[in-house]
Coordinates of N, CA and C in Angstrom, one line a residue:
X1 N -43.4 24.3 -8.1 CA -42.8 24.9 -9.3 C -42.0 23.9 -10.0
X2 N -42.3 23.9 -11.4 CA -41.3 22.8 -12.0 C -40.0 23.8 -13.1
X3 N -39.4 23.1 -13.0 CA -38.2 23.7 -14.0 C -37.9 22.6 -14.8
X4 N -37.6 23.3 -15.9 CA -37.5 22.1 -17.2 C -35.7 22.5 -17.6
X5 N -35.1 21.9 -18.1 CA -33.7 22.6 -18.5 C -33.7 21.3 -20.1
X6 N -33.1 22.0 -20.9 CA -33.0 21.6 -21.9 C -31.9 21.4 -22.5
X7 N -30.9 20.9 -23.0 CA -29.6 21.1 -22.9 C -29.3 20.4 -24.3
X8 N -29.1 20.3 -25.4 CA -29.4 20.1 -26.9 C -27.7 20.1 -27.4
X9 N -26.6 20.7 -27.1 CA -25.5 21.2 -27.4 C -24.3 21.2 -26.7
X10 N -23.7 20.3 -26.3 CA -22.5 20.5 -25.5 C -21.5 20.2 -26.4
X11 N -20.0 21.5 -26.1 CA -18.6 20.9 -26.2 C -17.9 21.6 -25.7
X12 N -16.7 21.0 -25.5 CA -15.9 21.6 -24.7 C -14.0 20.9 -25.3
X13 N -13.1 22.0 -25.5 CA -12.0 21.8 -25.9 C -11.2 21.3 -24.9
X14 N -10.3 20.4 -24.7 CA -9.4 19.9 -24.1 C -7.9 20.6 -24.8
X15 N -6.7 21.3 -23.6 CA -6.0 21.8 -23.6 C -4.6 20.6 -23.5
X16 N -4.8 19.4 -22.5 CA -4.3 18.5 -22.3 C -4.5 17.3 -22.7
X17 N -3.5 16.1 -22.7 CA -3.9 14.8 -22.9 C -3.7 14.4 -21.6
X18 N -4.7 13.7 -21.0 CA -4.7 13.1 -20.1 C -4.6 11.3 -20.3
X19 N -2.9 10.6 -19.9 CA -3.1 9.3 -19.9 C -4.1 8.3 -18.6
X20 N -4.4 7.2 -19.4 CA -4.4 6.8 -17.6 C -3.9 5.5 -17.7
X21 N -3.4 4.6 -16.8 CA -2.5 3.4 -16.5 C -3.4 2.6 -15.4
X22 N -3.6 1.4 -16.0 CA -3.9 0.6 -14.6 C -3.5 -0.5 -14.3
X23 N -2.9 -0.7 -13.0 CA -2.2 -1.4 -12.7 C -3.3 -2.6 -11.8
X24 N -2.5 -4.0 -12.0 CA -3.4 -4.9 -11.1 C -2.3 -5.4 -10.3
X25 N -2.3 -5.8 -8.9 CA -2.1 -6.2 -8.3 C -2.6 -7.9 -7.6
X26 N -2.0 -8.5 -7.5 CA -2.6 -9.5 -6.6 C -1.4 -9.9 -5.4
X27 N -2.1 -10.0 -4.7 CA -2.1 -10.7 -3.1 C -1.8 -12.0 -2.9
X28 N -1.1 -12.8 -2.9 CA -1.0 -14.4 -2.6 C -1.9 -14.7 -1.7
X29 N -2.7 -15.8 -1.6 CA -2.8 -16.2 0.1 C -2.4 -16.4 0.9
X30 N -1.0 -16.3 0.8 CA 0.3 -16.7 1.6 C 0.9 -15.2 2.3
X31 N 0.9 -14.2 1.3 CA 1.6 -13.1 1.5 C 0.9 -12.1 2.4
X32 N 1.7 -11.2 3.1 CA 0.8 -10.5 3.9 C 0.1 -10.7 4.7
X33 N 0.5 -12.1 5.4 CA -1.0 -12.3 6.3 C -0.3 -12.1 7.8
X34 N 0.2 -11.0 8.3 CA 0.4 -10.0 9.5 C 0.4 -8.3 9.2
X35 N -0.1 -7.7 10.1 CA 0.1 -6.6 10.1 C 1.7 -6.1 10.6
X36 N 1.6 -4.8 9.3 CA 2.9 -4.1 10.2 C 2.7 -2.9 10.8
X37 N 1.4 -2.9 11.4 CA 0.9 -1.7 12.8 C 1.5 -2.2 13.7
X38 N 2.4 -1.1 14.0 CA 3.6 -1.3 15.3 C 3.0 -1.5 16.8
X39 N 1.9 -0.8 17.2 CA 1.1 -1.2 17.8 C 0.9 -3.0 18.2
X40 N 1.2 -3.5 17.0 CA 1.0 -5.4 17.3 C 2.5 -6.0 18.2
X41 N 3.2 -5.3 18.2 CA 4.6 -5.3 18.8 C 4.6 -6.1 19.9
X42 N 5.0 -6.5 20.7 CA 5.3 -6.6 21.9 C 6.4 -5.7 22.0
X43 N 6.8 -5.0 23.5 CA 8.4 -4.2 23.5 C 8.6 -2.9 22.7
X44 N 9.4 -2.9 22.2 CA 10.2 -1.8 21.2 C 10.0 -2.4 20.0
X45 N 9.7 -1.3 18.9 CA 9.9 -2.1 17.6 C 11.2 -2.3 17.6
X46 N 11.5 -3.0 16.2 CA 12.7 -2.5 15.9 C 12.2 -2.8 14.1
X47 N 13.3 -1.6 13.8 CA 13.1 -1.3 12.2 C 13.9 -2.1 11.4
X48 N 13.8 -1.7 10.2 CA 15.1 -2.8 9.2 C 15.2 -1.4 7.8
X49 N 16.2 -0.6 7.8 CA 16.3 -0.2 6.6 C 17.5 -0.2 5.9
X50 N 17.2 0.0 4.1 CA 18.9 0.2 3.8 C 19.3 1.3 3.3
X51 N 20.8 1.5 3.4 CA 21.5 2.1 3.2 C 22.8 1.7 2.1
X52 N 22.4 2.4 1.0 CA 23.2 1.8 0.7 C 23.3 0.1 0.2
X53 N 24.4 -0.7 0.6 CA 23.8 -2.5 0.3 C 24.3 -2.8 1.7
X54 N 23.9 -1.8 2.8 CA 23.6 -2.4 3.9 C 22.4 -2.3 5.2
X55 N 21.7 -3.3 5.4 CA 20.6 -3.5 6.0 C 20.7 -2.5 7.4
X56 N 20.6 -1.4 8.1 CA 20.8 -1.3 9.3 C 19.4 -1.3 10.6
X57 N 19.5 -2.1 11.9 CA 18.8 -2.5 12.4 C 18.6 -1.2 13.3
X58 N 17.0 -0.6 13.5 CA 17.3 0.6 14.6 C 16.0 0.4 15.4
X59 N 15.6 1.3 16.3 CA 14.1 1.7 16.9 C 13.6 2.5 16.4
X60 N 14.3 3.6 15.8 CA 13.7 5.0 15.0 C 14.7 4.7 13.6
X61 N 13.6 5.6 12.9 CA 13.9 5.6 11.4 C 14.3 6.7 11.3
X62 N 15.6 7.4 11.1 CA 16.4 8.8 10.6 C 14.6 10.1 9.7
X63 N 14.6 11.3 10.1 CA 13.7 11.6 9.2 C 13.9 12.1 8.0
X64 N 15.3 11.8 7.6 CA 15.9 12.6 6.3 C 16.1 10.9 5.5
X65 N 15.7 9.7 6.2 CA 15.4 8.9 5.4 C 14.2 8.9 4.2
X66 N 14.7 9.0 3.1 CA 13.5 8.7 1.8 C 13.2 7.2 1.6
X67 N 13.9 6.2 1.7 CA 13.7 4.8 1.3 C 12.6 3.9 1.6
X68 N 12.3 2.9 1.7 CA 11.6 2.0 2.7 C 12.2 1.2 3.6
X69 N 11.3 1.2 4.2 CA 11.8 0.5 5.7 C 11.0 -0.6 5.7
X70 N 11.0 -1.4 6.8 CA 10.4 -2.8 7.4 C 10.3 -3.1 8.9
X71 N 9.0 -3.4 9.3 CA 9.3 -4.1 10.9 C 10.0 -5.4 10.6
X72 N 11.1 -5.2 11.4 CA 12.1 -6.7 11.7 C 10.8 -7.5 12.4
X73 N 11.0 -8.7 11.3 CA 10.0 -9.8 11.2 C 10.6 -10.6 12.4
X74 N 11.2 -10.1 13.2 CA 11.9 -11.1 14.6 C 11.7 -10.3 15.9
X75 N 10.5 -8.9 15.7 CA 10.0 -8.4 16.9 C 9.0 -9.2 17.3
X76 N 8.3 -10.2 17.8 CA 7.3 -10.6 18.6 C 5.9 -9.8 18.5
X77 N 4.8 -10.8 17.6 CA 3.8 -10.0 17.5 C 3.2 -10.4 18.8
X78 N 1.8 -8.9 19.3 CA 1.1 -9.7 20.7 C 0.5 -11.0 20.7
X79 N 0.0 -11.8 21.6 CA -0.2 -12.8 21.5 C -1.8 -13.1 20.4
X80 N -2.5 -12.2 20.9 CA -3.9 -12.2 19.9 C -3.6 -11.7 18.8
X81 N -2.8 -11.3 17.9 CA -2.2 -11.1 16.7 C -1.9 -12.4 15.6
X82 N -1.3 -13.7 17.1 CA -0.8 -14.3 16.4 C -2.1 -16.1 15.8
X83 N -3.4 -15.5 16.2 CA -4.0 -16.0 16.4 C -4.9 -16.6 15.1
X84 N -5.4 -17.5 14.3 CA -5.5 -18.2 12.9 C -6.7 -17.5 13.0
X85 N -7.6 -16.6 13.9 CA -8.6 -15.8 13.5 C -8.4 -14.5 13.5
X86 N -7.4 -13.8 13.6 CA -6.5 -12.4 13.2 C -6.4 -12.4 12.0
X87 N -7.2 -11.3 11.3 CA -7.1 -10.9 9.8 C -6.5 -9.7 9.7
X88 N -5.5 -9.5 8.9 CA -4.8 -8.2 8.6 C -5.9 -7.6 7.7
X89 N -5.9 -6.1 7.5 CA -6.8 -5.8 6.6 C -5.9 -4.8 5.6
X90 N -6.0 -4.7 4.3 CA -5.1 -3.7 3.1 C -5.9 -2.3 3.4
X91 N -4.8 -1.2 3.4 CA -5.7 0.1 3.3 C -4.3 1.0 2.3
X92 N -3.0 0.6 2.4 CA -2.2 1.5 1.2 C -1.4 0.2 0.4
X93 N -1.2 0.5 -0.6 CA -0.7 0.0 -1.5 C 0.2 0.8 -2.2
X94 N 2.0 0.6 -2.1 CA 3.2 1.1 -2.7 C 3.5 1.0 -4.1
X95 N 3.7 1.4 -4.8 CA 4.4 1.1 -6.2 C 5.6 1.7 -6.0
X96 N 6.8 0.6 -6.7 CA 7.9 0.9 -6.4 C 8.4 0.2 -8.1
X97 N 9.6 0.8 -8.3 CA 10.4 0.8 -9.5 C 11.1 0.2 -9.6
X98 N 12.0 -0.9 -10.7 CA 12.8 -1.7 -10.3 C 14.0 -1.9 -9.4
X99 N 14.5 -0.1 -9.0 CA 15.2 -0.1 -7.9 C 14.8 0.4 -6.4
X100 N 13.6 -0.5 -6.1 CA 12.9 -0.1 -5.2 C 12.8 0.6 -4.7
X101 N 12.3 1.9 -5.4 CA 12.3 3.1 -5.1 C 10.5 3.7 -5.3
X102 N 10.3 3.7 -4.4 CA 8.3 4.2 -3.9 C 8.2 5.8 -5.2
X103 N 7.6 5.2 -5.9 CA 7.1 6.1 -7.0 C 5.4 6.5 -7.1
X104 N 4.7 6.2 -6.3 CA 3.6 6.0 -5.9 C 2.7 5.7 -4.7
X105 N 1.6 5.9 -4.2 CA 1.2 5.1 -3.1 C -0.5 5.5 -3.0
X106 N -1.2 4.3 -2.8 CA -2.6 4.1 -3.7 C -3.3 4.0 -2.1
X107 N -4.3 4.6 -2.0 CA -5.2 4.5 -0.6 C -6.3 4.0 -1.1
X108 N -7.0 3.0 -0.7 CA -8.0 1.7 -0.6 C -9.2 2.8 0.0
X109 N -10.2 3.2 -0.2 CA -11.3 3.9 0.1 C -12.1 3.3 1.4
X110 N -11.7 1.9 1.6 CA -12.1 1.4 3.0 C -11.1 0.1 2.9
X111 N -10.2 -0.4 4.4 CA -10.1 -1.5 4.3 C -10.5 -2.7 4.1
X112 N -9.7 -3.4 3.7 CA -9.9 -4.6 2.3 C -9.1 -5.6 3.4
X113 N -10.4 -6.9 4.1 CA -9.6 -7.8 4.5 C -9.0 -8.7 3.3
X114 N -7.7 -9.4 3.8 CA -7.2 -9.8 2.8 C -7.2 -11.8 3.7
X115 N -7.5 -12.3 2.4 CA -7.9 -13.6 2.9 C -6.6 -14.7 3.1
X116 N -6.4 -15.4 3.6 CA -5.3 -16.6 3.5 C -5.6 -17.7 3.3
X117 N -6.9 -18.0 2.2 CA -7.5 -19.3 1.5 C -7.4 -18.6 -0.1
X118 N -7.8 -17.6 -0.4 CA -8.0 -17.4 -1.8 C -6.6 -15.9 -2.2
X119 N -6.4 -15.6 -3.4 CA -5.5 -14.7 -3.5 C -6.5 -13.5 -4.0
X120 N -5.6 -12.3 -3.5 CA -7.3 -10.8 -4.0 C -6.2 -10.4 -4.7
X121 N -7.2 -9.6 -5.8 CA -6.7 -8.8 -6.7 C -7.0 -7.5 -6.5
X122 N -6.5 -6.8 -6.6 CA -6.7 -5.1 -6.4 C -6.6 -4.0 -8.0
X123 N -7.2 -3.7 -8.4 CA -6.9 -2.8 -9.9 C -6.7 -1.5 -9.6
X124 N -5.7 -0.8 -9.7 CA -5.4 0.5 -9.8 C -5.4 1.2 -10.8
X125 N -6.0 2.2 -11.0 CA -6.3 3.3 -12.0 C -5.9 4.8 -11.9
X126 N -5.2 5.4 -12.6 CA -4.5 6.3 -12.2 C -4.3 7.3 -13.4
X127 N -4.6 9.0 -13.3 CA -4.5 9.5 -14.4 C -3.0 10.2 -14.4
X128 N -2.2 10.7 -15.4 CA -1.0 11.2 -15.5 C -0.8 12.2 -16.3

């Protein structure tokens, strides 16, 4: 059985304006080349957030903290982490405001190894 559809006439009213914004991103070859999956740890993590204009060092991050945090870049990654054939790979990407404040956060549809010979660029598209 065949069906034919014919379709000669479409419209349709828009109620909204829909902007969209795209942001590009690039990567250094320099930048980023460790992961911060706590997992890579040796030991206890340990955190770095602020408060305020002060840095405080912990193991756990408060849950009524809204800010960003950081693995203290002086926890010891495992030894095969630290290895020149260990590739970190990108899967979220932050936007943050000039008062570093996370106003966004972009999920990568599959991990994106990121290289430490060439710089990547990432384009973000986003409606509002």
């Amino acid at each position: 059985m065949s069906v034919s559809l014919n379709i000669s006439n479409i419209s349709f009213k828009n109620k909204y304006t829909v902007y969209e914004k795209t942001i590009k991103c690039t990567v250094k070859d320099y930048e980023y080349n460790t992961s911060t999956n706590p997992t890579l740890r040796s030991g206890s993590n340990q955190y770095l957030y602020l408060t305020g204009s002060e840095w405080i060092e912990t193991t756990s991050i408060p849950s009524t903290y809204t800010g960003s945090y950081y693995i203290n870049p002086n926890s010891e990654l495992k030894q095969f982490a630290t290895s020149s054939d260990f590739i970190p790979y990108l899967t979220t990407i932050g936007l943050y405001n000039d008062s570093n404040q996370l106003l966004a956060v972009a999920k990568l549809a599959q991990p994106l190894p990121l290289s430490n010979k060439t710089d990547t660029t990432i384009l973000i598209k986003f409606d509002f």
